[in-house]
PDB file of C-alpha atoms in Angstrom:
ATOM      1  CA  MET A 135     -12.217 -12.942 -18.762  1.00  0.00           C
ATOM      2  CA  ASP A 136     -11.375  -9.531 -20.175  1.00  0.00           C
ATOM      3  CA  VAL A 137     -11.110  -7.585 -16.937  1.00  0.00           C
ATOM      4  CA  THR A 138     -11.233  -4.215 -18.682  1.00  0.00           C
ATOM      5  CA  THR A 139     -14.659  -4.711 -20.228  1.00  0.00           C
ATOM      6  CA  ASP A 140     -16.519  -7.220 -18.053  1.00  0.00           C
ATOM      7  CA  ALA A 141     -19.271  -5.184 -16.398  1.00  0.00           C
ATOM      8  CA  GLY A 142     -19.993  -7.483 -13.438  1.00  0.00           C
ATOM      9  CA  ALA A 143     -17.604  -7.350 -10.506  1.00  0.00           C
ATOM     10  CA  PRO A 144     -16.097  -4.142  -9.149  1.00  0.00           C
ATOM     11  CA  TRP A 145     -12.390  -3.380  -8.979  1.00  0.00           C
ATOM     12  CA  LEU A 146     -10.835  -3.508  -5.523  1.00  0.00           C
ATOM     13  CA  ILE A 147      -8.188  -0.796  -5.170  1.00  0.00           C
ATOM     14  CA  VAL A 148      -6.150  -1.310  -2.013  1.00  0.00           C
ATOM     15  CA  GLY A 149      -3.930   1.404  -0.578  1.00  0.00           C
ATOM     16  CA  LEU A 150      -1.336  -0.236   1.669  1.00  0.00           C
ATOM     17  CA  GLY A 151      -0.180   1.438   4.880  1.00  0.00           C
ATOM     18  CA  ASN A 152      -0.341   1.373   8.663  1.00  0.00           C
ATOM     19  CA  PRO A 153      -3.322   2.752  10.604  1.00  0.00           C
ATOM     20  CA  GLY A 154      -2.961   5.547  13.136  1.00  0.00           C
ATOM     21  CA  PRO A 155      -1.912   9.204  13.023  1.00  0.00           C
ATOM     22  CA  GLU A 156       1.695   8.432  13.976  1.00  0.00           C
ATOM     23  CA  TYR A 157       2.169   6.634  10.634  1.00  0.00           C
ATOM     24  CA  ALA A 158       0.160   8.995   8.414  1.00  0.00           C
ATOM     25  CA  GLY A 159       3.093  10.800   6.775  1.00  0.00           C
ATOM     26  CA  ASN A 160       5.429   7.783   6.535  1.00  0.00           C
ATOM     27  CA  ARG A 161       6.899   6.633   3.224  1.00  0.00           C
ATOM     28  CA  HIS A 162       5.285   3.237   3.930  1.00  0.00           C
ATOM     29  CA  ASN A 163       1.860   4.939   3.894  1.00  0.00           C
ATOM     30  CA  VAL A 164       1.933   6.361   0.385  1.00  0.00           C
ATOM     31  CA  GLY A 165      -0.677   3.750  -0.615  1.00  0.00           C
ATOM     32  CA  PHE A 166      -3.075   5.280   1.921  1.00  0.00           C
ATOM     33  CA  MET A 167      -2.330   8.741   0.477  1.00  0.00           C
ATOM     34  CA  VAL A 168      -3.256   7.630  -3.051  1.00  0.00           C
ATOM     35  CA  ALA A 169      -6.407   5.874  -1.794  1.00  0.00           C
ATOM     36  CA  ASP A 170      -7.437   9.024   0.107  1.00  0.00           C
ATOM     37  CA  LEU A 171      -7.064  11.115  -3.042  1.00  0.00           C
ATOM     38  CA  LEU A 172      -9.085   8.630  -5.123  1.00  0.00           C
ATOM     39  CA  ALA A 173     -11.826   8.702  -2.473  1.00  0.00           C
ATOM     40  CA  GLU A 174     -11.837  12.503  -2.599  1.00  0.00           C
ATOM     41  CA  ARG A 175     -12.179  12.399  -6.388  1.00  0.00           C
ATOM     42  CA  ILE A 176     -15.271  10.193  -6.256  1.00  0.00           C
ATOM     43  CA  GLY A 177     -16.759  12.198  -3.391  1.00  0.00           C
ATOM     44  CA  GLY A 178     -16.646   9.330  -0.899  1.00  0.00           C
ATOM     45  CA  ARG A 179     -15.636   8.970   2.733  1.00  0.00           C
ATOM     46  CA  PHE A 180     -13.846   5.955   4.163  1.00  0.00           C
ATOM     47  CA  LYS A 181     -15.861   3.994   6.701  1.00  0.00           C
ATOM     48  CA  ARG A 182     -15.466   0.697   8.505  1.00  0.00           C
ATOM     49  CA  ALA A 183     -16.299  -2.307   6.336  1.00  0.00           C
ATOM     50  CA  GLY A 184     -18.533  -4.664   8.304  1.00  0.00           C
ATOM     51  CA  ARG A 185     -16.482  -7.509   9.716  1.00  0.00           C
ATOM     52  CA  ALA A 186     -13.449  -6.910   7.530  1.00  0.00           C
ATOM     53  CA  GLN A 187     -10.604  -5.130   9.288  1.00  0.00           C
ATOM     54  CA  ALA A 188     -10.566  -2.341   6.729  1.00  0.00           C
ATOM     55  CA  GLN A 189     -12.063   0.984   5.742  1.00  0.00           C
ATOM     56  CA  VAL A 190     -13.795   1.232   2.375  1.00  0.00           C
ATOM     57  CA  VAL A 191     -15.402   3.659  -0.053  1.00  0.00           C
ATOM     58  CA  GLU A 192     -17.638   2.434  -2.877  1.00  0.00           C
ATOM     59  CA  GLY A 193     -18.188   4.456  -6.028  1.00  0.00           C
ATOM     60  CA  ARG A 194     -17.479   4.796  -9.732  1.00  0.00           C
ATOM     61  CA  ILE A 195     -14.538   6.267 -11.609  1.00  0.00           C
ATOM     62  CA  GLY A 196     -14.395   7.429 -15.197  1.00  0.00           C
ATOM     63  CA  PRO A 197     -16.736   9.419 -17.413  1.00  0.00           C
ATOM     64  CA  PRO A 198     -20.521   9.125 -16.974  1.00  0.00           C
ATOM     65  CA  GLY A 199     -22.054   6.274 -18.950  1.00  0.00           C
ATOM     66  CA  PRO A 200     -20.729   2.878 -20.015  1.00  0.00           C
ATOM     67  CA  GLY A 201     -17.073   3.970 -19.827  1.00  0.00           C
ATOM     68  CA  ASN A 202     -16.958   4.172 -16.054  1.00  0.00           C
ATOM     69  CA  ARG A 203     -16.074   1.415 -13.617  1.00  0.00           C
ATOM     70  CA  ARG A 204     -17.445   0.387 -10.260  1.00  0.00           C
ATOM     71  CA  VAL A 205     -14.708   0.445  -7.629  1.00  0.00           C
ATOM     72  CA  VAL A 206     -14.210  -0.352  -3.977  1.00  0.00           C
ATOM     73  CA  LEU A 207     -11.358   1.639  -2.434  1.00  0.00           C
ATOM     74  CA  ALA A 208      -9.885   0.006   0.654  1.00  0.00           C
ATOM     75  CA  LYS A 209      -7.385   0.722   3.409  1.00  0.00           C
ATOM     76  CA  PRO A 210      -6.592  -2.326   5.587  1.00  0.00           C
ATOM     77  CA  MET A 211      -6.602  -1.399   9.278  1.00  0.00           C
ATOM     78  CA  SER A 212      -4.579  -4.436  10.343  1.00  0.00           C
ATOM     79  CA  TYR A 213      -1.033  -3.058   9.985  1.00  0.00           C
ATOM     80  CA  MET A 214       1.012  -3.634   6.872  1.00  0.00           C
ATOM     81  CA  ASN A 215       2.284  -7.153   7.538  1.00  0.00           C
ATOM     82  CA  LEU A 216      -1.272  -8.500   8.029  1.00  0.00           C
ATOM     83  CA  SER A 217      -2.911  -6.801   5.025  1.00  0.00           C
ATOM     84  CA  GLY A 218      -3.772 -10.055   3.243  1.00  0.00           C
ATOM     85  CA  GLY A 219      -6.574 -11.155   5.587  1.00  0.00           C
ATOM     86  CA  PRO A 220      -8.665  -7.967   5.320  1.00  0.00           C
ATOM     87  CA  VAL A 221      -8.066  -7.682   1.553  1.00  0.00           C
ATOM     88  CA  ASN A 222      -9.095 -11.282   0.932  1.00  0.00           C
ATOM     89  CA  ALA A 223     -12.203 -10.820   3.113  1.00  0.00           C
ATOM     90  CA  LEU A 224     -13.204  -7.804   1.014  1.00  0.00           C
ATOM     91  CA  ARG A 225     -12.481  -9.698  -2.191  1.00  0.00           C
ATOM     92  CA  ASP A 226     -14.816 -12.499  -1.062  1.00  0.00           C
ATOM     93  CA  PHE A 227     -17.527 -10.087   0.086  1.00  0.00           C
ATOM     94  CA  TYR A 228     -17.559  -8.049  -3.142  1.00  0.00           C
ATOM     95  CA  LYS A 229     -16.853 -11.106  -5.356  1.00  0.00           C
ATOM     96  CA  VAL A 230     -13.812  -9.506  -6.991  1.00  0.00           C
ATOM     97  CA  PRO A 231     -11.657 -11.631  -9.339  1.00  0.00           C
ATOM     98  CA  LEU A 232      -7.966 -11.562  -8.361  1.00  0.00           C
ATOM     99  CA  ALA A 233      -7.076  -9.801 -11.640  1.00  0.00           C
ATOM    100  CA  ARG A 234      -9.298  -6.891 -10.571  1.00  0.00           C
ATOM    101  CA  VAL A 235      -7.378  -6.234  -7.365  1.00  0.00           C
ATOM    102  CA  VAL A 236      -4.897  -3.325  -7.444  1.00  0.00           C
ATOM    103  CA  ALA A 237      -2.383  -2.871  -4.607  1.00  0.00           C
ATOM    104  CA  VAL A 238      -0.947   0.649  -4.340  1.00  0.00           C
ATOM    105  CA  HIS A 239       2.304   0.531  -2.372  1.00  0.00           C
ATOM    106  CA  ASP A 240       5.724   2.041  -1.716  1.00  0.00           C
ATOM    107  CA  GLU A 241       8.660   0.528  -3.623  1.00  0.00           C
ATOM    108  CA  LEU A 242      12.278   0.760  -2.418  1.00  0.00           C
ATOM    109  CA  ASP A 243      13.954  -0.309  -5.669  1.00  0.00           C
ATOM    110  CA  ILE A 244      12.519   2.573  -7.715  1.00  0.00           C
ATOM    111  CA  ASP A 245      13.649   6.201  -7.515  1.00  0.00           C
ATOM    112  CA  TYR A 246      11.463   8.589  -5.559  1.00  0.00           C
ATOM    113  CA  GLY A 247       8.323   9.580  -7.464  1.00  0.00           C
ATOM    114  CA  THR A 248       8.826   7.048 -10.253  1.00  0.00           C
ATOM    115  CA  LEU A 249       5.788   4.892 -10.953  1.00  0.00           C
ATOM    116  CA  ARG A 250       5.577   1.336 -12.260  1.00  0.00           C
ATOM    117  CA  LEU A 251       2.400  -0.622 -12.972  1.00  0.00           C
ATOM    118  CA  LYS A 252       2.410  -4.388 -13.393  1.00  0.00           C
ATOM    119  CA  LEU A 253       0.405  -7.572 -12.990  1.00  0.00           C
ATOM    120  CA  GLY A 254       1.715 -10.316 -10.698  1.00  0.00           C
ATOM    121  CA  GLY A 255       5.303 -10.894  -9.642  1.00  0.00           C
ATOM    122  CA  GLY A 256       7.189 -11.230  -6.366  1.00  0.00           C
ATOM    123  CA  ASP A 257       6.855  -9.186  -3.199  1.00  0.00           C
ATOM    124  CA  ASN A 258      10.435  -7.806  -3.224  1.00  0.00           C
ATOM    125  CA  GLY A 259      10.504  -7.973   0.584  1.00  0.00           C
ATOM    126  CA  HIS A 260       7.400  -5.781   0.959  1.00  0.00           C
ATOM    127  CA  ASN A 261       5.437  -7.140   3.929  1.00  0.00           C
ATOM    128  CA  GLY A 262       2.068  -5.898   2.674  1.00  0.00           C
ATOM    129  CA  LEU A 263       2.487  -7.664  -0.668  1.00  0.00           C
ATOM    130  CA  LYS A 264       3.873 -10.756   1.056  1.00  0.00           C
ATOM    131  CA  SER A 265       0.732 -10.979   3.194  1.00  0.00           C
ATOM    132  CA  MET A 266      -1.614 -10.378   0.239  1.00  0.00           C
ATOM    133  CA  THR A 267       0.123 -12.984  -1.922  1.00  0.00           C
ATOM    134  CA  LYS A 268       0.049 -15.553   0.888  1.00  0.00           C
ATOM    135  CA  ALA A 269      -3.692 -14.948   1.361  1.00  0.00           C
ATOM    136  CA  MET A 270      -4.824 -15.032  -2.258  1.00  0.00           C
ATOM    137  CA  GLY A 271      -2.039 -15.635  -4.801  1.00  0.00           C
ATOM    138  CA  ALA A 272       0.200 -13.250  -6.738  1.00  0.00           C
ATOM    139  CA  GLU A 273      -1.790 -12.453  -9.880  1.00  0.00           C
ATOM    140  CA  TYR A 274      -3.112  -9.050  -8.829  1.00  0.00           C
ATOM    141  CA  HIS A 275      -2.117  -5.638 -10.182  1.00  0.00           C
ATOM    142  CA  ARG A 276       0.444  -3.460  -8.437  1.00  0.00           C
ATOM    143  CA  ALA A 277       0.899   0.292  -8.645  1.00  0.00           C
ATOM    144  CA  ARG A 278       4.447   0.685  -7.351  1.00  0.00           C
ATOM    145  CA  PHE A 279       5.303   4.153  -6.040  1.00  0.00           C
ATOM    146  CA  GLY A 280       9.064   4.672  -5.864  1.00  0.00           C
ATOM    147  CA  ILE A 281      10.512   5.893  -2.576  1.00  0.00           C
ATOM    148  CA  GLY A 282      14.182   5.125  -3.312  1.00  0.00           C
ATOM    149  CA  ARG A 283      16.713   3.393  -1.053  1.00  0.00           C
ATOM    150  CA  PRO A 284      17.657   4.507   2.467  1.00  0.00           C
ATOM    151  CA  PRO A 285      20.681   6.811   2.709  1.00  0.00           C
ATOM    152  CA  GLY A 286      23.968   5.462   4.071  1.00  0.00           C
ATOM    153  CA  ARG A 287      23.473   2.543   6.425  1.00  0.00           C
ATOM    154  CA  MET A 288      19.993   3.416   7.627  1.00  0.00           C
ATOM    155  CA  PRO A 289      17.984   0.188   8.109  1.00  0.00           C
ATOM    156  CA  VAL A 290      15.156  -0.265   5.625  1.00  0.00           C
ATOM    157  CA  ALA A 291      12.576  -0.596   8.426  1.00  0.00           C
ATOM    158  CA  ASP A 292      13.581   2.810   9.840  1.00  0.00           C
ATOM    159  CA  PHE A 293      13.537   4.434   6.406  1.00  0.00           C
ATOM    160  CA  VAL A 294      10.048   3.304   5.387  1.00  0.00           C
ATOM    161  CA  LEU A 295       8.602   4.276   8.782  1.00  0.00           C
ATOM    162  CA  LYS A 296       9.958   7.815   8.543  1.00  0.00           C
ATOM    163  CA  ASP A 297       8.031  10.708   7.021  1.00  0.00           C
ATOM    164  CA  PHE A 298       9.018  11.971   3.582  1.00  0.00           C
ATOM    165  CA  SER A 299      11.812  14.530   3.791  1.00  0.00           C
ATOM    166  CA  SER A 300      11.053  18.235   3.414  1.00  0.00           C
ATOM    167  CA  ALA A 301      12.604  18.158  -0.077  1.00  0.00           C
ATOM    168  CA  GLU A 302      10.464  15.141  -1.051  1.00  0.00           C
ATOM    169  CA  ARG A 303       7.316  16.741   0.355  1.00  0.00           C
ATOM    170  CA  LYS A 304       7.629  19.601  -2.143  1.00  0.00           C
ATOM    171  CA  GLU A 305       6.770  17.152  -4.948  1.00  0.00           C
ATOM    172  CA  LEU A 306       4.740  14.603  -2.996  1.00  0.00           C
ATOM    173  CA  ASP A 307       1.300  16.011  -3.873  1.00  0.00           C
ATOM    174  CA  TYR A 308       2.196  15.972  -7.573  1.00  0.00           C
ATOM    175  CA  PHE A 309       3.430  12.358  -7.450  1.00  0.00           C
ATOM    176  CA  VAL A 310       0.408  11.156  -5.432  1.00  0.00           C
ATOM    177  CA  ASP A 311      -1.874  12.887  -7.945  1.00  0.00           C
ATOM    178  CA  ARG A 312      -0.064  11.183 -10.832  1.00  0.00           C
ATOM    179  CA  ALA A 313      -0.309   7.786  -9.113  1.00  0.00           C
ATOM    180  CA  ALA A 314      -4.075   8.274  -8.683  1.00  0.00           C
ATOM    181  CA  ASP A 315      -4.328   9.147 -12.387  1.00  0.00           C
ATOM    182  CA  ALA A 316      -2.405   5.976 -13.248  1.00  0.00           C
ATOM    183  CA  VAL A 317      -4.707   3.764 -11.164  1.00  0.00           C
ATOM    184  CA  GLU A 318      -7.766   5.312 -12.821  1.00  0.00           C
ATOM    185  CA  CYS A 319      -6.212   4.720 -16.251  1.00  0.00           C
ATOM    186  CA  LEU A 320      -5.435   1.081 -15.363  1.00  0.00           C
ATOM    187  CA  VAL A 321      -9.019   0.427 -14.280  1.00  0.00           C
ATOM    188  CA  ILE A 322     -10.685   2.270 -17.179  1.00  0.00           C
ATOM    189  CA  GLU A 323      -8.335   1.626 -20.108  1.00  0.00           C
ATOM    190  CA  GLY A 324      -6.348  -1.455 -19.112  1.00  0.00           C
ATOM    191  CA  LEU A 325      -2.806  -2.271 -18.017  1.00  0.00           C
ATOM    192  CA  GLU A 326      -1.000  -1.766 -21.336  1.00  0.00           C
ATOM    193  CA  ARG A 327      -2.377   1.707 -21.865  1.00  0.00           C
ATOM    194  CA  ALA A 328      -1.623   2.671 -18.263  1.00  0.00           C
ATOM    195  CA  GLN A 329       1.921   1.307 -18.505  1.00  0.00           C
ATOM    196  CA  SER A 330       2.678   3.142 -21.736  1.00  0.00           C
ATOM    197  CA  THR A 331       1.368   6.406 -20.268  1.00  0.00           C
ATOM    198  CA  TYR A 332       2.674   6.276 -16.682  1.00  0.00           C
ATOM    199  CA  ASN A 333       5.586   3.811 -16.382  1.00  0.00           C
ATOM    200  CA  SER A 334       8.699   5.953 -16.255  1.00  0.00           C
TER     201      SER A 334
END
């Protein structure tokens, strides 16, 4: 199936993060930040999704007419390491092919603010991806938002659960905006076009 042109199923765009105000500004929650911006762009508000442990917004992205795409934006409310269950439940409910799922997540092995889009692959130790892959297989899209490595000997778990630094926050809005643009491009124009435009 050509996922860029098939008009049937929606795309499921999943921002990965942890629920609760204490986690809101964490590096690990950048997926939530991108999902929130995408929801704002389509004029939607996240609300609880039936039995699935997630919040969702349904809408369309892209220009009016045949060029736009139906999307379901989702934020699992299960904590990062259990994201797979809620995502798979939403995928079943909305009848979304695996190749139309996009996970937006933080990535340690990429410099801060750098973006990489890809289809499939390993989880690179990311607990959200690990849970999603275990629940439904690995052949979904990833929008990887670079957060860089922890300084000195800081444990990875401490680093990802800390807020962005004041220096990083100066550019955070710009990078989140760019990541949202990249996800829209992926859904509307396909992976290759999005990679050539946004992979840096």
